[in-house]
Short mmCIF file of C-alpha atoms in Angstrom, two decimals:
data_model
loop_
_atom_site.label_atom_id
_atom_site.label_comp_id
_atom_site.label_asym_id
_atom_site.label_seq_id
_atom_site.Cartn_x
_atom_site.Cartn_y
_atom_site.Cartn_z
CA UNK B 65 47.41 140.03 98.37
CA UNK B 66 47.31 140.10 94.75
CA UNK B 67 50.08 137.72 93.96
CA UNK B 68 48.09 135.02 96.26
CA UNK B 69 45.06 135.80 94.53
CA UNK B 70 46.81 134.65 91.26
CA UNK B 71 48.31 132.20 92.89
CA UNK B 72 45.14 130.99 93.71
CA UNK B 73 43.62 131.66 90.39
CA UNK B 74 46.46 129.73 88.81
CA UNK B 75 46.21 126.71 91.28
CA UNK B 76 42.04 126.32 90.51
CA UNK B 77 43.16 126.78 86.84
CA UNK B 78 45.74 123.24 87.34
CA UNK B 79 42.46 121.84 88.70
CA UNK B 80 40.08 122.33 86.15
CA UNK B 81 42.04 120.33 83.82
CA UNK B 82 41.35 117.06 85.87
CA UNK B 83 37.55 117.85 86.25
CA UNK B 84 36.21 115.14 83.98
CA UNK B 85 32.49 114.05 84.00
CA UNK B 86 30.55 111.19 81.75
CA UNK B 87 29.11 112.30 78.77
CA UNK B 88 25.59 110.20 79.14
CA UNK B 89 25.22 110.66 82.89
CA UNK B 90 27.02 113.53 84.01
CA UNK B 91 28.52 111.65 87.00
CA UNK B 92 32.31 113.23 88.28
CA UNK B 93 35.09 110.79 87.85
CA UNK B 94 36.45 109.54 91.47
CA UNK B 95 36.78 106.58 93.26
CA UNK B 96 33.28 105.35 93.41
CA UNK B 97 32.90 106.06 89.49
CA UNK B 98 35.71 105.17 87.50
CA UNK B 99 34.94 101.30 87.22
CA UNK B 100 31.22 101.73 87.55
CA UNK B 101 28.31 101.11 85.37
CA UNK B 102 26.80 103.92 83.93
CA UNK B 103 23.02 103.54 83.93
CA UNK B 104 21.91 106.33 81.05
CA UNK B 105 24.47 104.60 78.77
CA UNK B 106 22.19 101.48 78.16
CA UNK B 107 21.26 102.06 74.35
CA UNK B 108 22.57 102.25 71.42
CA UNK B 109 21.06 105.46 69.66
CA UNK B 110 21.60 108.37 71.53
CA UNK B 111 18.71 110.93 70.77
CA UNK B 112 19.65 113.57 68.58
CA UNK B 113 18.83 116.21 70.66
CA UNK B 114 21.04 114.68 73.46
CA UNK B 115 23.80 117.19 73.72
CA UNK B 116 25.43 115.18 76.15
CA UNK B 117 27.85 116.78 79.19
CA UNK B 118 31.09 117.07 78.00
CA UNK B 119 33.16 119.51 75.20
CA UNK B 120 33.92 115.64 73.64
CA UNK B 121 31.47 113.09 72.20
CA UNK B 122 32.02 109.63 72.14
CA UNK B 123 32.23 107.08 68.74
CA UNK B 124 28.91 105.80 68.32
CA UNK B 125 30.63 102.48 68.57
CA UNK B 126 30.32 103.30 72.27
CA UNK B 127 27.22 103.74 72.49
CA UNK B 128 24.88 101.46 74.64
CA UNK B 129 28.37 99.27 76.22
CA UNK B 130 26.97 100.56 79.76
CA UNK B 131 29.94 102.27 80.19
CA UNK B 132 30.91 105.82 81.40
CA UNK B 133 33.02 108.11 79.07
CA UNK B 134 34.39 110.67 80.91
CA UNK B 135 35.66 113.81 79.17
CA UNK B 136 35.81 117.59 80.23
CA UNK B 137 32.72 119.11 80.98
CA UNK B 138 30.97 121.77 78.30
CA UNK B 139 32.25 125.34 79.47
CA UNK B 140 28.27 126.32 79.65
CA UNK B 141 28.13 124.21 82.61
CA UNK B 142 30.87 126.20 84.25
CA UNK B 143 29.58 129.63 82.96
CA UNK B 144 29.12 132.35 86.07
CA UNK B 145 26.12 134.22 86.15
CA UNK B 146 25.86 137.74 87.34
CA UNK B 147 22.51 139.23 89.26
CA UNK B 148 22.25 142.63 87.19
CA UNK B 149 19.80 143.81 89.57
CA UNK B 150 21.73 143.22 92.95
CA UNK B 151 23.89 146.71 93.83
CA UNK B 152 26.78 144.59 94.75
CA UNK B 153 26.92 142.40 91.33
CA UNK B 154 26.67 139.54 93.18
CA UNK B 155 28.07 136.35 91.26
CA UNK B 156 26.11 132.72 91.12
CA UNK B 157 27.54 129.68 90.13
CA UNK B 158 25.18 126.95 88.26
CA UNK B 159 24.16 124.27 90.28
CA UNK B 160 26.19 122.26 88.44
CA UNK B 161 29.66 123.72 88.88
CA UNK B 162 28.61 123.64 92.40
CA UNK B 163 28.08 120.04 92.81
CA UNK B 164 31.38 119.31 91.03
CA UNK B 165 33.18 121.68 93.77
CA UNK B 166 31.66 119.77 96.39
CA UNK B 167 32.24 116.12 95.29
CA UNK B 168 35.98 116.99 94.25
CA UNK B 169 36.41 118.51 97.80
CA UNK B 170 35.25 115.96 99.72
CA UNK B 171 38.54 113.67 101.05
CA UNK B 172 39.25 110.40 99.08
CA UNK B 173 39.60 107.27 101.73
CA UNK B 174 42.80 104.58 100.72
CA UNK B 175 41.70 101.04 101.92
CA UNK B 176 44.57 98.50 101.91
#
């Protein structure tokens, strides 16, 4: 049981690397995404206290081209929190990491 739980632990690790998200909007790279328009990414001047979504910030040459740039997400959106007052130290996922799960779960459809 142990060597499948690393196996498993080593399999969501070759995952994570391909979890990439826009910077301005947050939106998951996939099928629907990758060529669209991203509609927070529509001015020039970011504000300054814009952290953005991702461990990587784009040149400010990109700003405001409408485009998404889609990086790795900031490990605080992926932090797990702990309930210190449950007996069972029950674990909770943000809302965030949660969405990605679901969206990169969800089967991709090939038209021809």
């Amino acid at each position: 049981m142990a060597e499948w739980a690393k196996l498993t632990d080593k399999f969501a690790a070759q995952l994570k690397k391909y979890q990439l998200i826009c910077f301005y909007c947050g939106s998951v790279l996939d099928d629907g995404t990758v060529n669209a328009k991203c509609k927070v990414n529509n001015v020039q001047a970011v504000p300054d206290d814009f952290k953005g979504y991702t461990q990587e910030v784009p040149a400010k040459s990109y700003h405001g081209n409408v485009r998404h740039y889609f990086a790795k997400p900031r490990e605080e959106l992926f932090r797990t929190y702990y309930d210190p007052e449950a007996k069972d130290k029950i674990a909770f996922k943000t809302p965030f990491h949660i969405t990605i799960e679901l969206i990169l779960s969800k089967p991709v459809s090939y038209t021809h």
